[in-house]
CSV table of C-alpha atoms in Angstrom, one decimal:
chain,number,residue,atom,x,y,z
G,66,UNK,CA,-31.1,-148.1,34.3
G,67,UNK,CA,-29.3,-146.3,31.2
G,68,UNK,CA,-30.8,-147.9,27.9
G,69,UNK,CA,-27.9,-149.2,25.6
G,70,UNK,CA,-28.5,-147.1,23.2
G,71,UNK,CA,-25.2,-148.2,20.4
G,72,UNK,CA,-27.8,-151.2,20.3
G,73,UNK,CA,-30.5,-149.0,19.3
G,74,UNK,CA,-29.3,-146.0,16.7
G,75,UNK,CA,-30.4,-146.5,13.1
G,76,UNK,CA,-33.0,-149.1,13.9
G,77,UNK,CA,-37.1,-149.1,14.2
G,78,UNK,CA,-37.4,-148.2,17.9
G,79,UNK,CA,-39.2,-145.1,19.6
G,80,UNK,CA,-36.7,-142.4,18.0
G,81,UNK,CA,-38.0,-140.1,21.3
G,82,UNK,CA,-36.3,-142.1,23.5
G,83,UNK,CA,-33.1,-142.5,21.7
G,84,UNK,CA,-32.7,-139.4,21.4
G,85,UNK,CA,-33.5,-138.8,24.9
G,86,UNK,CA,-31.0,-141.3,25.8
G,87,UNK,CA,-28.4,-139.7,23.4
G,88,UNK,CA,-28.8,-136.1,24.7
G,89,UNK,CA,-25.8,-136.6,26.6
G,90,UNK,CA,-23.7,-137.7,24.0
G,91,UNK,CA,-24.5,-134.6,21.8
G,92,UNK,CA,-22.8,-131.4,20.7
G,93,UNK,CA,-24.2,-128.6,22.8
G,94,UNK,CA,-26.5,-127.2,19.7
G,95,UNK,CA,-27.7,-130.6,18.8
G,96,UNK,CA,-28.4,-131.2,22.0
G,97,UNK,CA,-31.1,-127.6,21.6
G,98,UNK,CA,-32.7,-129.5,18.6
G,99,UNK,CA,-32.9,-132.4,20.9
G,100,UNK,CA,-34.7,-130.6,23.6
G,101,UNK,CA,-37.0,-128.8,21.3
G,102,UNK,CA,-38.2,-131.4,20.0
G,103,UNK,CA,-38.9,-133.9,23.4
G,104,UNK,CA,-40.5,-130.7,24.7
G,105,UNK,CA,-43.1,-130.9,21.9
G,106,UNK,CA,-42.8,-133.7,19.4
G,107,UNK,CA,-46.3,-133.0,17.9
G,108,UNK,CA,-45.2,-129.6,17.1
G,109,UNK,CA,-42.3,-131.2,15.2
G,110,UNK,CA,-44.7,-133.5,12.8
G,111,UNK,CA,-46.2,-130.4,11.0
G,112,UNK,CA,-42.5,-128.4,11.1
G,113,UNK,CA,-40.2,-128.0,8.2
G,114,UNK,CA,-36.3,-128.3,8.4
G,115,UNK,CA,-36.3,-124.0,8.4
G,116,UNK,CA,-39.4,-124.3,11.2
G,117,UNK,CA,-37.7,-126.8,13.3
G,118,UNK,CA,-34.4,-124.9,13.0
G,119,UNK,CA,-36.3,-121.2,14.1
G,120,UNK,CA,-38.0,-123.0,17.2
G,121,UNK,CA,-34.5,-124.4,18.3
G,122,UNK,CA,-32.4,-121.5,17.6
G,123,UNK,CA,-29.9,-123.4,15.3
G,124,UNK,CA,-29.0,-123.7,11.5
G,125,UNK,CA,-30.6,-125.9,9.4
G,126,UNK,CA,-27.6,-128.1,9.2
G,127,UNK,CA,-27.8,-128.4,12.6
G,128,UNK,CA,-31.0,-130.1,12.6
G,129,UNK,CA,-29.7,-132.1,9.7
G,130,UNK,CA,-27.0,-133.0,11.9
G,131,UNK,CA,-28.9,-133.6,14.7
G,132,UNK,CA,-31.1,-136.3,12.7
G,133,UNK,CA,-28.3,-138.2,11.5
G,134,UNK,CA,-26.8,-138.5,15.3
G,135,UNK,CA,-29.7,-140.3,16.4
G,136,UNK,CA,-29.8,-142.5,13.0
G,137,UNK,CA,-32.2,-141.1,10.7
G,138,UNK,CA,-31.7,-140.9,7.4
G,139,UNK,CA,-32.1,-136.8,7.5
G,140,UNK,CA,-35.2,-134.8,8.3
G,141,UNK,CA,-38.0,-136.9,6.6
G,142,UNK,CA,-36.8,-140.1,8.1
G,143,UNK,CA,-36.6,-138.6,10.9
G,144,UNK,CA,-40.1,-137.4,11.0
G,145,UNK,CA,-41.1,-140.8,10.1
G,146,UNK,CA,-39.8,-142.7,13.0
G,147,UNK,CA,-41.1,-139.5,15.2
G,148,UNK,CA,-45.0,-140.8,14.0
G,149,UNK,CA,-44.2,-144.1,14.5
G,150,UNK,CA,-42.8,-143.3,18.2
G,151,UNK,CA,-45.9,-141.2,18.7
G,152,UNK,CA,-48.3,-143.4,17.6
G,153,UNK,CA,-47.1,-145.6,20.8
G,154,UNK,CA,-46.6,-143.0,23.3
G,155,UNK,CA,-45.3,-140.5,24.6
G,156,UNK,CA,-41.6,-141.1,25.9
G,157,UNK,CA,-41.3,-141.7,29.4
G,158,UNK,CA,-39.9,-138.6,30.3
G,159,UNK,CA,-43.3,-137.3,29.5
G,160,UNK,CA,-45.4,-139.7,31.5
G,161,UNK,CA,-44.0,-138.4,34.8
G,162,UNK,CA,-46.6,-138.6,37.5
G,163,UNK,CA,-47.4,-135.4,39.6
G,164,UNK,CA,-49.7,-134.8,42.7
G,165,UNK,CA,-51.3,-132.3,40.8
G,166,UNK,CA,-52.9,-134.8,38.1
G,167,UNK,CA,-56.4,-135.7,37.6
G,168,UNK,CA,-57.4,-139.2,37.3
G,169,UNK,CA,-57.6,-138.8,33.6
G,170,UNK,CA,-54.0,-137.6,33.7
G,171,UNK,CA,-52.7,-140.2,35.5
G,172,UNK,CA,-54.8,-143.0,32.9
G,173,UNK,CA,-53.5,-141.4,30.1
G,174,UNK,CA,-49.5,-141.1,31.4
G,175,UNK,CA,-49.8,-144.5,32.8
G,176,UNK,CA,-51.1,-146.1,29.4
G,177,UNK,CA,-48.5,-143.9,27.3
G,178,UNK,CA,-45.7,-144.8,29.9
G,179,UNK,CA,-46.4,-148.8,29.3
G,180,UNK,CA,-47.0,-148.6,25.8
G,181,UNK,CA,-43.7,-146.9,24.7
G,182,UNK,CA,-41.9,-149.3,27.8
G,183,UNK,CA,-43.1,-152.2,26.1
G,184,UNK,CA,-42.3,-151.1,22.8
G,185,UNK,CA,-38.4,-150.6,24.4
G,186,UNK,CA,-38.6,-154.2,25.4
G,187,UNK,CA,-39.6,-155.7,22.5
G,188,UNK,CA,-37.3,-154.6,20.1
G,189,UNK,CA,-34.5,-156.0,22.5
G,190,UNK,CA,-35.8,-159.0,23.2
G,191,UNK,CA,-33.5,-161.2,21.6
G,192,UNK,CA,-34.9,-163.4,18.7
G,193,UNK,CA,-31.9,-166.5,18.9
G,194,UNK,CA,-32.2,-166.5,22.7
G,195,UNK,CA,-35.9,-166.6,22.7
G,196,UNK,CA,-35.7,-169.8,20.1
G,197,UNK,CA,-33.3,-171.5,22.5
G,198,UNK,CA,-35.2,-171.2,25.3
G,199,UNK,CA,-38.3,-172.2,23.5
G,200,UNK,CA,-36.1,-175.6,22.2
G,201,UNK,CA,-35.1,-175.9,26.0
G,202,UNK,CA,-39.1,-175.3,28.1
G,203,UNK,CA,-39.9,-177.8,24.8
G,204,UNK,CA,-38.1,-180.6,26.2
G,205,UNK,CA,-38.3,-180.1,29.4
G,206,UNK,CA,-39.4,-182.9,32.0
G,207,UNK,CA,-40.6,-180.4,34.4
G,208,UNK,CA,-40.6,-176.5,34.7
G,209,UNK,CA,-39.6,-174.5,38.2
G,210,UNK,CA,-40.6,-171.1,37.9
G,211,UNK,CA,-38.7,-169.1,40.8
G,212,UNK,CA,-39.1,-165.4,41.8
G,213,UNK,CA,-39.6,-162.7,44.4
G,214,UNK,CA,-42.1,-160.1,44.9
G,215,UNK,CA,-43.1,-158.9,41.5
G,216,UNK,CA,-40.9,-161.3,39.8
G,217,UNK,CA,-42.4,-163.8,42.5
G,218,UNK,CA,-46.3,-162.8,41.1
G,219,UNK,CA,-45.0,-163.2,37.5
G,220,UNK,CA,-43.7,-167.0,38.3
G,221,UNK,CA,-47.1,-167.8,39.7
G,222,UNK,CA,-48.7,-166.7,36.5
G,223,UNK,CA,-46.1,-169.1,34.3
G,224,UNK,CA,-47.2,-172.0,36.7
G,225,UNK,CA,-50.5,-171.2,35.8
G,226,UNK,CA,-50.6,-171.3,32.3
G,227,UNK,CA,-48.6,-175.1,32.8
G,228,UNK,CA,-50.9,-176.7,30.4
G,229,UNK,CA,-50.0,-174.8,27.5
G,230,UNK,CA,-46.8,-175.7,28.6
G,231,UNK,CA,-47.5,-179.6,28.3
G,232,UNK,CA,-45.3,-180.6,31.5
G,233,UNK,CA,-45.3,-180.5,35.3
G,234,UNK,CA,-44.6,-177.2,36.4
G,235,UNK,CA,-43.8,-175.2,39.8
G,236,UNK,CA,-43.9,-171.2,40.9
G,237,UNK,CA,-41.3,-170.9,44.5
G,238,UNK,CA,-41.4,-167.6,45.7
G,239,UNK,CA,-40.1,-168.9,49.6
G,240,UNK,CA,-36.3,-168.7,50.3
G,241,UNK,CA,-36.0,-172.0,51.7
G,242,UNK,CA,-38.7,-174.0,49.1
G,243,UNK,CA,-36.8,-172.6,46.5
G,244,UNK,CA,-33.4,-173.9,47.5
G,245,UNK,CA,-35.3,-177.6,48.5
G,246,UNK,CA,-36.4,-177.8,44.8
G,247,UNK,CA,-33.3,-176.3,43.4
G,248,UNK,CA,-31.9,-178.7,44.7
G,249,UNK,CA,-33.7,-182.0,43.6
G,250,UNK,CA,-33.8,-180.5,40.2
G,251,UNK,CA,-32.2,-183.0,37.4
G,252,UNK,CA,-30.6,-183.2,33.8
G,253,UNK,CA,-33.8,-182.4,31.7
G,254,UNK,CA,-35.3,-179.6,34.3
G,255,UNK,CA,-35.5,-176.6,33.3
G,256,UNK,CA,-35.3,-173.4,36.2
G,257,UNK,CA,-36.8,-170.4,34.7
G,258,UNK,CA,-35.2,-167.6,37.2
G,259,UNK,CA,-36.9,-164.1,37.4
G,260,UNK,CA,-35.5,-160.9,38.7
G,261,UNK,CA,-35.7,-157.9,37.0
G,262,UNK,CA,-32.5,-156.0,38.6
G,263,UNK,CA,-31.0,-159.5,38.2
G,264,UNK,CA,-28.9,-159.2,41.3
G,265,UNK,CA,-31.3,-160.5,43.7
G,266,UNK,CA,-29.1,-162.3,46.2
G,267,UNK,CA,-31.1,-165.7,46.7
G,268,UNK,CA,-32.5,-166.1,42.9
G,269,UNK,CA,-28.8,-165.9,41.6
G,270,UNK,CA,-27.7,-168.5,44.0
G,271,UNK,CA,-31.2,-170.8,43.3
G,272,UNK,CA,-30.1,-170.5,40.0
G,273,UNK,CA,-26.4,-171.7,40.2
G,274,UNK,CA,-27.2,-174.2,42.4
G,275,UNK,CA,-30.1,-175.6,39.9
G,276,UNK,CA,-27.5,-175.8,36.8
G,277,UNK,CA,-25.2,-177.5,39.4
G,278,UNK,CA,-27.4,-180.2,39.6
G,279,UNK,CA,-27.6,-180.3,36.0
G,280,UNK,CA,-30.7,-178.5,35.3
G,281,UNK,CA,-31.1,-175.5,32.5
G,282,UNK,CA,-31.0,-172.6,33.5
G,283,UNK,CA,-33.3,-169.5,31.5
G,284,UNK,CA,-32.9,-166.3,33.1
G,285,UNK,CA,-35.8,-163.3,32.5
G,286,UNK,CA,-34.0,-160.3,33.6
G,287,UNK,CA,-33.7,-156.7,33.1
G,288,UNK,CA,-30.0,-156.1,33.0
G,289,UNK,CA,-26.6,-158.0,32.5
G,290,UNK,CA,-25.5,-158.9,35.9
G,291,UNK,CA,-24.8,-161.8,38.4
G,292,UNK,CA,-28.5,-163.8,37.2
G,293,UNK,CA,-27.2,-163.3,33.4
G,294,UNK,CA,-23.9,-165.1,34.2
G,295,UNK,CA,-25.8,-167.7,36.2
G,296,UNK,CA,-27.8,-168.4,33.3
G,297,UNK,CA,-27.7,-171.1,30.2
G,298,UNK,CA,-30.1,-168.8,28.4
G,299,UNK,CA,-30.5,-165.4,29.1
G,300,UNK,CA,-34.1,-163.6,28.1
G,301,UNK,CA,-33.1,-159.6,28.5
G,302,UNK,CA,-36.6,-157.9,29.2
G,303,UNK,CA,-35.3,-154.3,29.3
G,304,UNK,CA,-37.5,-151.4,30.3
G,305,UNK,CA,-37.3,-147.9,30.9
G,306,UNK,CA,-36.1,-147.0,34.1
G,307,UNK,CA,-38.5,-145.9,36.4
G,308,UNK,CA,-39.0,-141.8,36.4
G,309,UNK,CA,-40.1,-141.4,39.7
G,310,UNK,CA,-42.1,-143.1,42.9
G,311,UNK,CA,-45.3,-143.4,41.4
G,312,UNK,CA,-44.4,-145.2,38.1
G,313,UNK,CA,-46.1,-148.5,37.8
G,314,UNK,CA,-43.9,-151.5,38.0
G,315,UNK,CA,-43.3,-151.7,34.0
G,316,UNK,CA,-41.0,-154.5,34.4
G,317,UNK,CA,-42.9,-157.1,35.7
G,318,UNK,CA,-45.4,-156.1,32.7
G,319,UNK,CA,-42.7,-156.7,30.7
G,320,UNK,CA,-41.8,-159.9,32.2
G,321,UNK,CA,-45.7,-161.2,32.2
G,322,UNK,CA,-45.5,-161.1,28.4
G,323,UNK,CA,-42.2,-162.9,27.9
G,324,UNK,CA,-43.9,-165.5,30.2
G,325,UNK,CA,-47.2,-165.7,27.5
G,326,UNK,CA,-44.3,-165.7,24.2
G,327,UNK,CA,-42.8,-168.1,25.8
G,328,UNK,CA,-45.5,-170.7,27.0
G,329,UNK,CA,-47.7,-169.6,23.2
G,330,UNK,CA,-44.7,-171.0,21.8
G,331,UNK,CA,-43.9,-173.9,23.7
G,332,UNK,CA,-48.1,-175.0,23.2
G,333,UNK,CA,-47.9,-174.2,19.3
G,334,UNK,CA,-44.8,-176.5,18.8
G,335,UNK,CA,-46.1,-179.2,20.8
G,336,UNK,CA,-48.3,-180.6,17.5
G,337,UNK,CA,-52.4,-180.9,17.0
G,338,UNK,CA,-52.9,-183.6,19.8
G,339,UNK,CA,-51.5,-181.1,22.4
G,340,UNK,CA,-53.6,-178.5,20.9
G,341,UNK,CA,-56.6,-180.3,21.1
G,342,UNK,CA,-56.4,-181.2,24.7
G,343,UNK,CA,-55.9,-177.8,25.5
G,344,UNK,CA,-58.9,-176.9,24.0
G,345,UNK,CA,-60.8,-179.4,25.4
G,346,UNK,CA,-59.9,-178.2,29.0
G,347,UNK,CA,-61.0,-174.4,28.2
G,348,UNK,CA,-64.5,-176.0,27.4
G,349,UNK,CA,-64.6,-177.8,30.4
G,350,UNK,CA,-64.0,-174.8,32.4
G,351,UNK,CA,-66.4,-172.5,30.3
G,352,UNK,CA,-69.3,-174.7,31.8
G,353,UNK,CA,-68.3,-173.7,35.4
G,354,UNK,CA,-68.7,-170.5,34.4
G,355,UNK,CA,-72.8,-169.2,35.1
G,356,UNK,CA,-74.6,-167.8,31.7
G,357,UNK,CA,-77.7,-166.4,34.0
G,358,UNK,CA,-77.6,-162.3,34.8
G,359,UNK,CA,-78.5,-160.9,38.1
């Protein structure tokens, strides 16, 4: 999946992986600052203007230049967002997994790929969407989660956390139970439909045929697609795209803590009474749990 990146330039995202996302885009010597600088970004931190331009075999202005493509504010901006990005990670392109790598290695890389992915997410998650959805799960009568394989797992881990929600709520990860419950689904119901490519065949269609019956519709996705258009409300959970066969499944990560925004939100608005019973179930279950060591 190619990041949008028009969506990302001049804000407070990891500045590594716009400008690895913009490398295409760029004028063949920006485009040397570029690489110099995703080959060693730590390198950079400590660099002036003259020393980044020497290591990159360019002009100053060049560097300039290059810094005000990917929109910083010049050089010391620049460097700015370049701590910030590296105090989260490394950019994905730098956590790829080889057969070669220790255990350590692939900890480390695995950690730094999630971190920065994460980061990616969040600062496109949008805010208005997110409230709607939250107004929506708020006054629902019941809650269908509904999902396949990794977006199946994160549906049974919404239908889990039901009583924070504060209503009746369901996790279908069969074909033909979803479409059963789809399909008895009313006005005031509220289908939650997962799928991180978004063009799973059979969660798109569960979800049209839930809003046909006058249910409402939140989609957790990935990318704009066939689930998007099905949807009332569409939550975009984009990751980074996956850099080879052994990168962990970042987007049902991704999708897992959309699930906890959105059911911490739901339990906070639901007032001091709701809060209170919840609390009185987590002590009820902390005595089943056994205080002696073995």
């Amino acid at each position: 999946m190619q990041p949008h990146v028009s969506a990302f330039v001049g804000g407070t995202g990891n500045i590594l992986e716009v400008a690895r996302a913009m490398r295409g885009e760029l004028r063949k010597s920006d485009r040397k600052v570029c690489d110099t600088i995703l080959a060693d970004p730590r390198r950079i931190l400590s660099a002036t203007v003259a020393e980044t331009a020497q290591l990159a075999d360019v002009s100053q202005p060049t560097v300039i230049r290059f810094c005000n493509a990917v929109g910083c504010d010049g050089f010391q901006d620049f460097k700015l967002r370049l701590a910030q990005a590296l105090a989260l990670g490394v950019p994905a392109t730098h956590s790829v997994i080889t057969d070669a790598d220790s255990p350590d290695a692939v900890a480390r890389k695995i950690f730094d790929y999630t971190m920065t992915s994460l980061d990616w997410a969040r600062n496109r998650l949008d805010s208005a969407a997110l409230s709607r959805a939250v107004d929506v799960l708020l006054a629902a009568r019941r809650i269908e989660f509904f999902g396949f394989g990794a977006s199946g797992i994160v549906a049974m881990d919404a239908q889990q956390k039901f009583p924070l929600f504060g209503v009746p709520c369901g996790a279908e990860i069969d074909s033909h139970q979803q479409v059963m419950v789809a399909s008895i689904l009313k006005p005031g119901d509220v289908a939650v439909a997962i799928s991180n490519t978004g063009t799973t065949r059979s969660t798109v269609e569960v979800a049209k045929l839930a809003r046909e019956n006058g249910a409402t519709v939140i989609g957790i996705t990935g990318n704009e697609g066939p689930l998007a258009d099905a949807s009332d409300i569409v939550l975009l959970t984009e990751t980074l795209e996956n850099t080879n066969i052994y990168t962990p499944t970042i987007s049902r990560i991704a999708a897992l803590v959309v699930v906890d925004i959105l059911s911490t939100a739901v339990a906070l608005r639901r007032g001091e009474t709701h809060v209170e019973s919840f609390k009185r179930m987590k002590r009820t279950l902390s005595h089943m749990r056994s205080t002696s060591r073995i």
